Short mmCIF file of C-alpha atoms in Angstrom, two decimals:
data_model
loop_
_atom_site.label_atom_id
_atom_site.label_comp_id
_atom_site.label_asym_id
_atom_site.label_seq_id
_atom_site.Cartn_x
_atom_site.Cartn_y
_atom_site.Cartn_z
CA MET A 1 150.01 135.04 61.85
CA SER A 2 147.86 137.23 64.22
CA ILE A 3 148.37 136.76 68.05
CA ALA A 4 145.58 135.83 70.21
CA THR A 5 144.56 138.46 72.96
CA PRO A 6 143.46 136.84 76.32
CA ASP A 7 139.89 136.60 75.93
CA ARG A 8 140.56 135.25 72.64
CA THR A 9 142.57 132.95 74.12
CA THR A 10 139.86 131.93 77.21
CA ALA A 11 137.46 131.45 74.31
CA ALA A 12 139.33 129.04 72.41
CA GLN A 13 140.39 126.73 75.15
CA ARG A 14 136.26 126.54 76.09
CA GLY A 15 135.62 125.50 72.61
CA ALA A 16 139.17 123.50 71.86
CA GLY A 17 137.30 120.51 73.44
CA SER A 18 133.77 119.97 71.34
CA ASN A 19 135.35 121.10 68.21
CA LEU A 20 138.61 118.33 68.90
CA ALA A 21 135.78 116.32 69.11
CA LEU A 22 133.48 117.15 66.12
CA ALA A 23 136.41 116.74 64.30
CA THR A 24 137.80 113.88 65.17
CA ALA A 25 133.65 112.13 64.71
CA ALA A 26 134.12 113.72 61.40
CA PHE A 27 137.34 112.00 60.62
CA ALA A 28 136.32 108.39 61.86
CA LEU A 29 132.96 108.52 59.42
CA THR A 30 134.61 109.80 56.34
CA PHE A 31 137.46 107.58 56.57
CA TRP A 32 134.75 104.58 56.61
CA ALA A 33 133.42 105.76 53.77
CA TRP A 34 137.08 105.58 52.11
CA ASN A 35 137.20 102.02 53.22
CA LEU A 36 134.53 100.85 52.21
CA ILE A 37 136.13 98.06 49.41
CA GLY A 38 139.09 96.56 51.92
CA PRO A 39 136.50 94.58 54.04
CA LEU A 40 134.80 93.62 50.85
CA SER A 41 137.26 92.77 48.92
CA LYS A 42 136.23 88.76 49.10
CA THR A 43 132.97 89.53 48.22
CA TYR A 44 133.93 91.05 44.92
CA ALA A 45 136.77 88.95 43.85
CA ASP A 46 133.68 86.26 44.33
CA ARG A 47 131.39 88.04 42.31
CA LEU A 48 133.75 88.90 39.34
CA ASP A 49 136.23 86.46 39.26
CA LEU A 50 139.25 88.61 40.43
CA ASP A 51 142.95 87.50 40.88
CA PRO A 52 145.27 88.96 43.49
CA THR A 53 146.28 91.53 41.53
CA GLN A 54 142.78 92.53 40.59
CA VAL A 55 142.19 92.62 43.71
CA SER A 56 144.91 94.40 45.22
CA ILE A 57 144.49 96.82 42.79
CA LEU A 58 140.88 97.55 43.60
CA VAL A 59 141.46 98.16 47.01
CA ALA A 60 144.11 100.60 46.62
CA PHE A 61 142.51 102.42 44.16
CA PRO A 62 141.07 104.88 46.87
CA VAL A 63 144.05 105.00 48.47
CA LEU A 64 146.03 107.09 45.49
CA VAL A 65 142.74 110.56 45.44
CA GLY A 66 142.74 110.35 49.08
CA ALA A 67 146.86 110.92 49.34
CA VAL A 68 147.12 113.33 46.73
CA GLY A 69 144.20 114.78 47.11
CA ARG A 70 145.40 116.13 50.73
CA ILE A 71 147.28 118.61 49.35
CA PRO A 72 144.75 120.83 47.99
CA ALA A 73 142.54 120.40 50.81
CA GLY A 74 145.29 121.14 53.48
CA ILE A 75 145.85 124.46 51.28
CA LEU A 76 141.74 124.97 50.89
CA THR A 77 142.13 124.88 54.89
CA ASP A 78 144.22 127.64 55.76
CA ARG A 79 142.53 129.67 53.09
CA LEU A 80 138.50 128.84 53.92
CA GLY A 81 139.08 127.52 57.42
CA GLY A 82 138.47 123.75 58.93
CA ARG A 83 134.56 123.85 59.41
CA VAL A 84 133.54 125.13 55.99
CA MET A 85 136.46 122.12 54.69
CA LEU A 86 135.03 119.29 57.37
CA THR A 87 131.56 119.80 55.77
CA ALA A 88 132.42 119.69 52.15
CA SER A 89 134.43 116.45 52.99
CA CYS A 90 131.66 114.28 54.39
CA PHE A 91 129.07 116.19 51.92
CA VAL A 92 131.22 115.21 47.98
CA ALA A 93 132.11 111.70 49.53
CA ILE A 94 128.59 110.98 49.46
CA VAL A 95 128.52 110.76 46.11
CA PRO A 96 131.41 108.53 45.02
CA VAL A 97 129.79 105.73 48.09
CA LEU A 98 126.76 106.22 46.44
CA LEU A 99 128.81 104.86 43.11
CA VAL A 100 130.94 102.66 44.15
CA GLY A 101 127.25 101.11 46.37
CA LEU A 102 125.86 100.79 42.13
CA SER A 103 129.24 99.27 40.90
CA GLY A 104 129.26 96.09 42.64
CA ASN A 105 128.44 94.01 39.39
CA SER A 106 131.45 95.67 37.50
CA TYR A 107 135.53 95.87 38.14
CA ALA A 108 135.72 99.08 35.84
CA ALA A 109 132.90 100.59 37.57
CA LEU A 110 134.33 99.44 40.55
CA LEU A 111 138.09 101.24 39.80
CA VAL A 112 136.65 104.04 38.83
CA SER A 113 134.17 104.66 41.76
CA GLY A 114 136.70 103.64 44.29
CA PHE A 115 139.51 106.29 42.34
CA LEU A 116 136.52 109.29 43.53
CA LEU A 117 136.24 107.57 46.93
CA GLY A 118 139.63 108.36 47.89
CA VAL A 119 137.81 112.35 48.29
CA ALA A 120 136.98 110.91 51.77
CA GLY A 121 140.16 110.40 52.59
CA THR A 122 141.26 114.09 52.21
CA SER A 123 139.44 114.93 56.00
CA PHE A 124 142.64 114.38 57.78
CA ALA A 125 144.51 117.19 55.58
CA VAL A 126 141.87 119.35 56.87
CA GLY A 127 141.26 118.31 60.22
CA ILE A 128 145.01 118.51 61.38
CA PRO A 129 145.14 122.54 60.88
CA PHE A 130 141.93 123.10 62.33
CA VAL A 131 142.28 121.02 66.06
CA ASN A 132 145.90 122.75 65.65
CA ALA A 133 145.12 126.43 65.78
CA TRP A 134 142.66 125.35 69.14
CA TYR A 135 145.51 124.62 71.13
CA PRO A 136 148.94 126.26 72.61
CA PRO A 137 152.24 124.49 71.50
CA ALA A 138 152.58 122.38 74.09
CA LYS A 139 148.92 120.28 73.85
CA ARG A 140 148.90 120.41 69.85
CA GLY A 141 151.17 116.28 70.48
CA PHE A 142 147.63 116.16 72.25
CA ALA A 143 145.02 117.78 69.83
CA THR A 144 146.60 116.36 66.76
CA GLY A 145 146.94 112.94 68.57
CA VAL A 146 143.65 112.46 69.77
CA PHE A 147 142.04 113.33 66.52
CA GLY A 148 144.13 111.34 64.58
CA ALA A 149 142.41 108.27 66.42
CA GLY A 150 139.73 108.77 63.93
CA MET A 151 140.90 107.20 61.86
CA GLY A 152 139.49 104.17 63.87
CA GLY A 153 137.23 104.61 61.30
CA THR A 154 138.34 102.06 59.28
CA ALA A 155 138.33 99.60 62.38
CA LEU A 156 134.35 100.52 62.15
CA SER A 157 134.21 99.87 58.07
CA ALA A 158 136.35 96.19 58.64
CA PHE A 159 134.39 95.08 61.27
CA LEU A 160 130.74 96.45 60.65
CA THR A 161 130.80 96.47 56.63
CA PRO A 162 131.04 92.86 55.98
CA ARG A 163 128.34 92.22 58.12
CA LEU A 164 125.73 95.11 57.43
CA VAL A 165 126.45 93.77 53.85
CA ASP A 166 125.54 90.24 55.16
CA GLY A 167 122.11 91.83 57.13
CA MET A 168 121.13 94.65 54.61
CA GLY A 169 122.82 94.00 50.61
CA LEU A 170 125.31 95.74 49.52
CA LEU A 171 123.49 98.53 48.08
CA PRO A 172 121.85 99.91 51.03
CA THR A 173 124.80 99.64 53.29
CA HIS A 174 126.17 102.29 51.13
CA LEU A 175 123.16 103.84 50.83
CA LEU A 176 122.86 103.52 54.90
CA MET A 177 126.69 105.37 54.45
CA CYS A 178 125.40 108.24 51.96
CA ALA A 179 122.71 109.48 54.78
CA ALA A 180 125.52 108.94 57.88
CA LEU A 181 127.77 111.52 55.73
CA GLY A 182 124.84 113.55 55.15
CA ALA A 183 123.70 113.84 58.79
CA MET A 184 127.54 114.70 60.01
CA GLY A 185 127.77 116.94 57.33
CA LEU A 186 124.89 119.02 58.94
CA ILE A 187 125.96 118.36 62.20
CA THR A 188 129.75 120.08 61.38
CA TRP A 189 128.41 123.07 59.35
CA THR A 190 126.02 123.68 62.58
CA PHE A 191 128.32 123.05 65.62
CA ALA A 192 131.93 123.24 64.38
CA ARG A 193 133.70 126.94 64.82
CA ASN A 194 136.98 127.54 63.67
CA ALA A 195 139.67 129.10 66.43
CA PRO A 196 138.54 132.64 67.66
CA GLN A 197 143.04 133.49 66.70
CA TRP A 198 142.59 131.66 63.13
CA ARG A 199 143.10 133.98 60.25
CA ALA A 200 142.16 132.89 56.62
CA SER A 201 145.46 133.34 54.70
CA SER A 202 145.33 135.55 51.49
CA GLU A 203 148.12 134.41 49.60
CA PRO A 204 147.59 132.85 46.68
CA ALA A 205 147.25 128.89 46.83
CA LEU A 206 150.42 128.35 43.81
CA PRO A 207 152.77 130.15 45.51
CA ARG A 208 152.15 129.23 48.82
CA LEU A 209 152.29 125.67 47.45
CA LYS A 210 155.33 126.10 46.07
CA ALA A 211 156.90 127.76 49.42
CA VAL A 212 155.78 124.59 51.50
CA MET A 213 157.14 122.30 48.99
CA LYS A 214 160.77 124.74 49.63
CA LEU A 215 160.90 123.75 53.58
CA LYS A 216 163.53 120.71 54.29
CA VAL A 217 160.87 119.76 56.96
CA THR A 218 158.23 119.36 54.46
CA TRP A 219 159.51 116.31 52.50
CA GLN A 220 161.66 115.11 55.87
CA MET A 221 158.30 114.85 57.43
CA SER A 222 156.75 113.09 54.53
CA LEU A 223 159.29 110.44 54.26
CA LEU A 224 158.63 109.96 58.25
CA TYR A 225 154.51 109.92 57.66
CA ALA A 226 154.83 107.89 54.81
CA ILE A 227 155.86 104.84 56.99
CA ALA A 228 154.24 105.53 60.00
CA PHE A 229 150.87 106.28 58.54
CA GLY A 230 151.24 105.01 55.24
CA GLY A 231 152.25 101.38 56.76
CA PHE A 232 148.88 101.97 58.82
CA VAL A 233 147.07 102.02 55.61
CA ALA A 234 148.39 99.84 53.81
CA PHE A 235 147.57 97.11 57.37
CA SER A 236 144.16 98.24 57.02
CA THR A 237 142.94 98.37 53.53
CA TYR A 238 145.00 95.23 52.52
CA LEU A 239 145.17 92.60 56.00
CA PRO A 240 141.35 91.29 55.29
CA THR A 241 142.48 90.12 51.51
CA MET A 242 145.66 89.09 53.21
CA LEU A 243 144.14 86.88 56.33
CA VAL A 244 141.79 85.45 53.87
CA SER A 245 144.31 84.25 51.21
CA ALA A 246 147.27 83.43 53.96
CA TYR A 247 145.09 82.21 56.50
CA ASP A 248 141.99 80.94 54.98
CA LEU A 249 139.44 83.08 56.91
CA ALA A 250 136.04 83.94 56.52
CA GLN A 251 135.70 87.38 55.21
CA THR A 252 133.40 88.54 58.16
CA ASP A 253 136.82 86.86 60.75
CA ALA A 254 139.06 88.36 58.53
CA GLY A 255 137.11 91.88 58.87
CA LEU A 256 136.89 91.79 63.23
CA ARG A 257 141.03 90.64 63.07
CA ALA A 258 141.72 93.83 61.28
CA ALA A 259 139.32 95.70 63.19
CA GLY A 260 141.43 94.45 66.02
CA PHE A 261 144.20 95.73 63.88
CA SER A 262 143.18 99.07 63.35
CA LEU A 263 141.62 99.79 66.74
CA ALA A 264 145.37 98.81 68.57
CA ALA A 265 146.58 101.73 66.22
CA VAL A 266 143.93 104.00 66.94
CA ILE A 267 144.55 103.85 70.35
CA ALA A 268 148.34 104.26 69.79
CA ARG A 269 147.92 107.17 67.68
CA PRO A 270 147.09 109.91 70.90
CA ALA A 271 149.74 108.10 73.28
CA GLY A 272 152.10 108.77 70.89
CA GLY A 273 151.02 112.63 70.73
CA ILE A 274 150.98 112.44 74.43
CA LEU A 275 154.17 110.49 75.14
CA SER A 276 155.98 113.39 72.57
CA ASP A 277 154.61 116.29 75.03
CA ARG A 278 156.53 114.80 77.74
CA VAL A 279 159.40 112.83 76.10
CA GLY A 280 159.89 114.13 72.78
CA PRO A 281 158.55 113.17 69.78
CA LEU A 282 162.40 112.01 68.25
CA LYS A 283 161.93 108.93 70.89
CA VAL A 284 158.77 108.35 69.83
CA CYS A 285 158.84 108.23 66.21
CA LEU A 286 162.29 105.67 66.76
CA THR A 287 160.26 103.53 69.27
CA SER A 288 157.45 103.10 65.88
CA PHE A 289 159.72 102.76 63.07
CA PHE A 290 162.34 99.61 64.29
CA GLY A 291 159.21 98.49 66.17
CA ALA A 292 157.61 98.21 63.02
CA ALA A 293 160.68 96.46 61.55
CA PHE A 294 160.78 93.63 63.73
CA MET A 295 157.63 92.70 63.50
CA ALA A 296 157.53 92.41 59.89
CA VAL A 297 160.69 90.08 60.25
CA ILE A 298 158.30 88.00 62.27
CA LEU A 299 155.33 87.90 60.25
CA ALA A 300 157.32 87.70 56.93
CA PHE A 301 157.97 83.48 57.76
CA GLU A 302 153.42 82.95 58.46
CA PRO A 303 153.86 82.46 61.98
CA PRO A 304 150.81 80.64 62.81
CA LEU A 305 147.55 82.95 63.24
CA GLU A 306 146.73 84.08 66.81
CA ILE A 307 150.59 83.79 68.70
CA PRO A 308 152.89 84.48 67.38
CA ALA A 309 151.04 86.00 64.39
CA GLY A 310 148.33 88.18 66.42
CA THR A 311 150.26 89.33 68.79
CA SER A 312 152.93 90.83 66.20
CA PHE A 313 150.02 92.31 64.29
CA VAL A 314 148.50 94.01 67.03
CA LEU A 315 152.13 94.90 67.79
CA MET A 316 152.67 96.13 64.85
CA ALA A 317 149.16 98.30 64.48
CA LEU A 318 150.22 99.60 67.99
CA PHE A 319 154.06 100.88 66.82
CA LEU A 320 152.27 102.29 63.54
CA GLY A 321 150.08 104.60 65.67
CA LEU A 322 152.63 105.97 68.23
CA GLY A 323 154.75 107.05 64.59
CA THR A 324 151.51 108.53 63.05
CA GLY A 325 150.90 110.41 66.44
CA GLY A 326 154.92 111.31 66.43
CA VAL A 327 155.22 113.01 63.25
CA PHE A 328 152.97 115.09 63.51
CA ALA A 329 153.86 116.28 67.36
CA LEU A 330 157.33 116.69 65.51
CA VAL A 331 155.61 118.83 63.01
CA ALA A 332 153.93 121.19 65.04
CA GLU A 333 157.31 121.60 66.72
CA LEU A 334 159.32 122.62 63.33
CA VAL A 335 156.40 123.96 61.13
CA ASP A 336 155.50 127.68 61.60
CA PRO A 337 151.33 127.32 62.73
CA ALA A 338 150.87 129.52 59.10
CA ARG A 339 152.27 127.09 57.60
CA VAL A 340 150.79 124.01 58.79
CA GLY A 341 147.62 123.48 56.83
CA GLY A 342 150.12 123.33 53.27
CA VAL A 343 152.46 121.05 55.23
CA THR A 344 149.76 118.57 55.98
CA GLY A 345 148.52 118.49 53.00
CA ILE A 346 151.74 117.21 51.56
CA VAL A 347 153.07 115.00 54.58
CA GLY A 348 149.39 113.66 54.52
CA ALA A 349 149.86 113.13 50.44
CA ALA A 350 153.37 111.64 51.83
CA GLY A 351 151.40 109.03 54.03
CA GLY A 352 148.36 108.56 51.70
CA LEU A 353 150.98 107.00 48.82
CA GLY A 354 152.83 105.01 51.38
CA GLY A 355 149.78 102.86 52.19
CA TYR A 356 148.96 103.03 48.03
CA PHE A 357 152.09 100.82 46.71
CA PRO A 358 152.34 97.62 49.77
CA PRO A 359 148.93 96.12 48.94
CA LEU A 360 150.49 96.34 45.17
CA ILE A 361 153.52 94.92 46.11
CA MET A 362 151.61 92.46 48.40
CA GLY A 363 149.34 90.94 46.01
CA ALA A 364 151.35 90.89 42.91
CA ASN A 365 153.99 89.03 45.09
CA TYR A 366 151.22 86.44 46.12
CA GLN A 367 150.12 85.34 42.61
CA ALA A 368 153.90 85.29 42.02
CA ASN A 369 155.05 82.79 44.87
CA GLY A 370 151.51 82.25 47.23
CA ASP A 371 153.06 83.91 50.47
CA TYR A 372 154.00 87.78 51.30
CA THR A 373 157.45 87.19 52.58
CA ILE A 374 159.53 89.31 49.83
CA GLY A 375 156.88 92.28 50.34
CA LEU A 376 156.56 91.91 54.67
CA LEU A 377 160.80 91.82 54.51
CA LEU A 378 160.98 95.36 52.16
CA LEU A 379 158.74 96.74 54.88
CA SER A 380 161.19 95.69 57.75
CA VAL A 381 163.98 96.84 55.69
CA THR A 382 162.53 100.31 54.83
CA ALA A 383 161.47 101.35 58.16
CA LEU A 384 164.79 100.20 59.80
CA LEU A 385 166.13 102.31 57.14
CA VAL A 386 163.48 105.56 57.65
CA GLY A 387 164.37 104.74 61.24
CA LEU A 388 168.17 105.34 60.72
CA PHE A 389 167.65 108.31 58.71
CA THR A 390 165.32 109.69 61.85
CA LEU A 391 167.78 109.27 64.21
CA LYS A 392 170.68 111.01 62.06
CA SER A 393 168.30 113.97 61.23
CA PHE A 394 166.61 115.25 63.80
CA ARG A 395 168.67 113.88 66.79
CA LYS A 396 168.55 117.97 67.81
CA ALA A 397 165.16 118.67 67.59
CA PRO A 398 163.64 120.22 70.42
CA ALA A 399 163.42 118.92 73.57
CA PRO A 400 159.30 119.06 75.29
CA THR A 401 158.75 121.94 77.46
#
């Protein structure tokens, strides 16, 4: 790992804010693209006569590639740099977005195009090491937390995508997203820069991946992120479907409430990073897991929509958002900066996979029982157990300086 000279440190500080802003914007847009199918689940269900299980599979499919694809994306970022990979994330996502827009009359075609749409979700594993390199250790919780707020792209999608489809039609909405991704790719290539102290990894990809996978901390962080970020992804993608079926809301109303959920998590994520810099990521993660476990118990009994259900959904989002910020603050403390990209890829994949299975469980549960009680109670128990694991494993984690 190279040591930055004073001049390079100063230059990095001068460019840090603008590069953080660019990375966050690109992340938000690609996350919007990643979540194009979920807010339109009722449209597809009505058009194609889908049952709840088929809808849950359709909604979850983009999460799969977005999760697994983060592993090579993180490794390539260590090798090629964030500027190249952020640009590529935007341009590559154009193709599956277009295919989704063309596939609205075929369930099989939607599954295939939705599967490919997952590439848009790999941008997370690109942005974390990119912004991490721009900031000193004491500020990396802030940097990764602010970047993580780009997951607000799911809120934009939940709120705007159904309205754009109602106003413009299905294909024009997707063509508009294609144009936005192309513009963002050009902006990122033109204005983004890698940190002056960043150096490309020359280590071959496979040995590098094996080395990262041998680290105990990689799997510990993966478990934590599977709950924090996986819970966020599961709710942000499946919540519109859940609100329509459980509370009989219109698709646009469900999208509005799902956008509120995502927005609360987005606000909480940088707060989680900043709090981690001040009080330590362990306390932030514990608050996240135990708080989410409690909220899931309340929601399991399908309370009235606004209060307490609406309040509980917002608090759930806040707890999960805090956890997503806290986990990567812990990664920044425990992982060698030269390996952050590789570790981020695996941890990010675990987070995505954590969001892949709950919608499938929820859909099957609703089809079998007509409610979501079992799925939410399973979430509560899992979050509680992970909280206890976190307390045991990281009690001696480094204190913030």
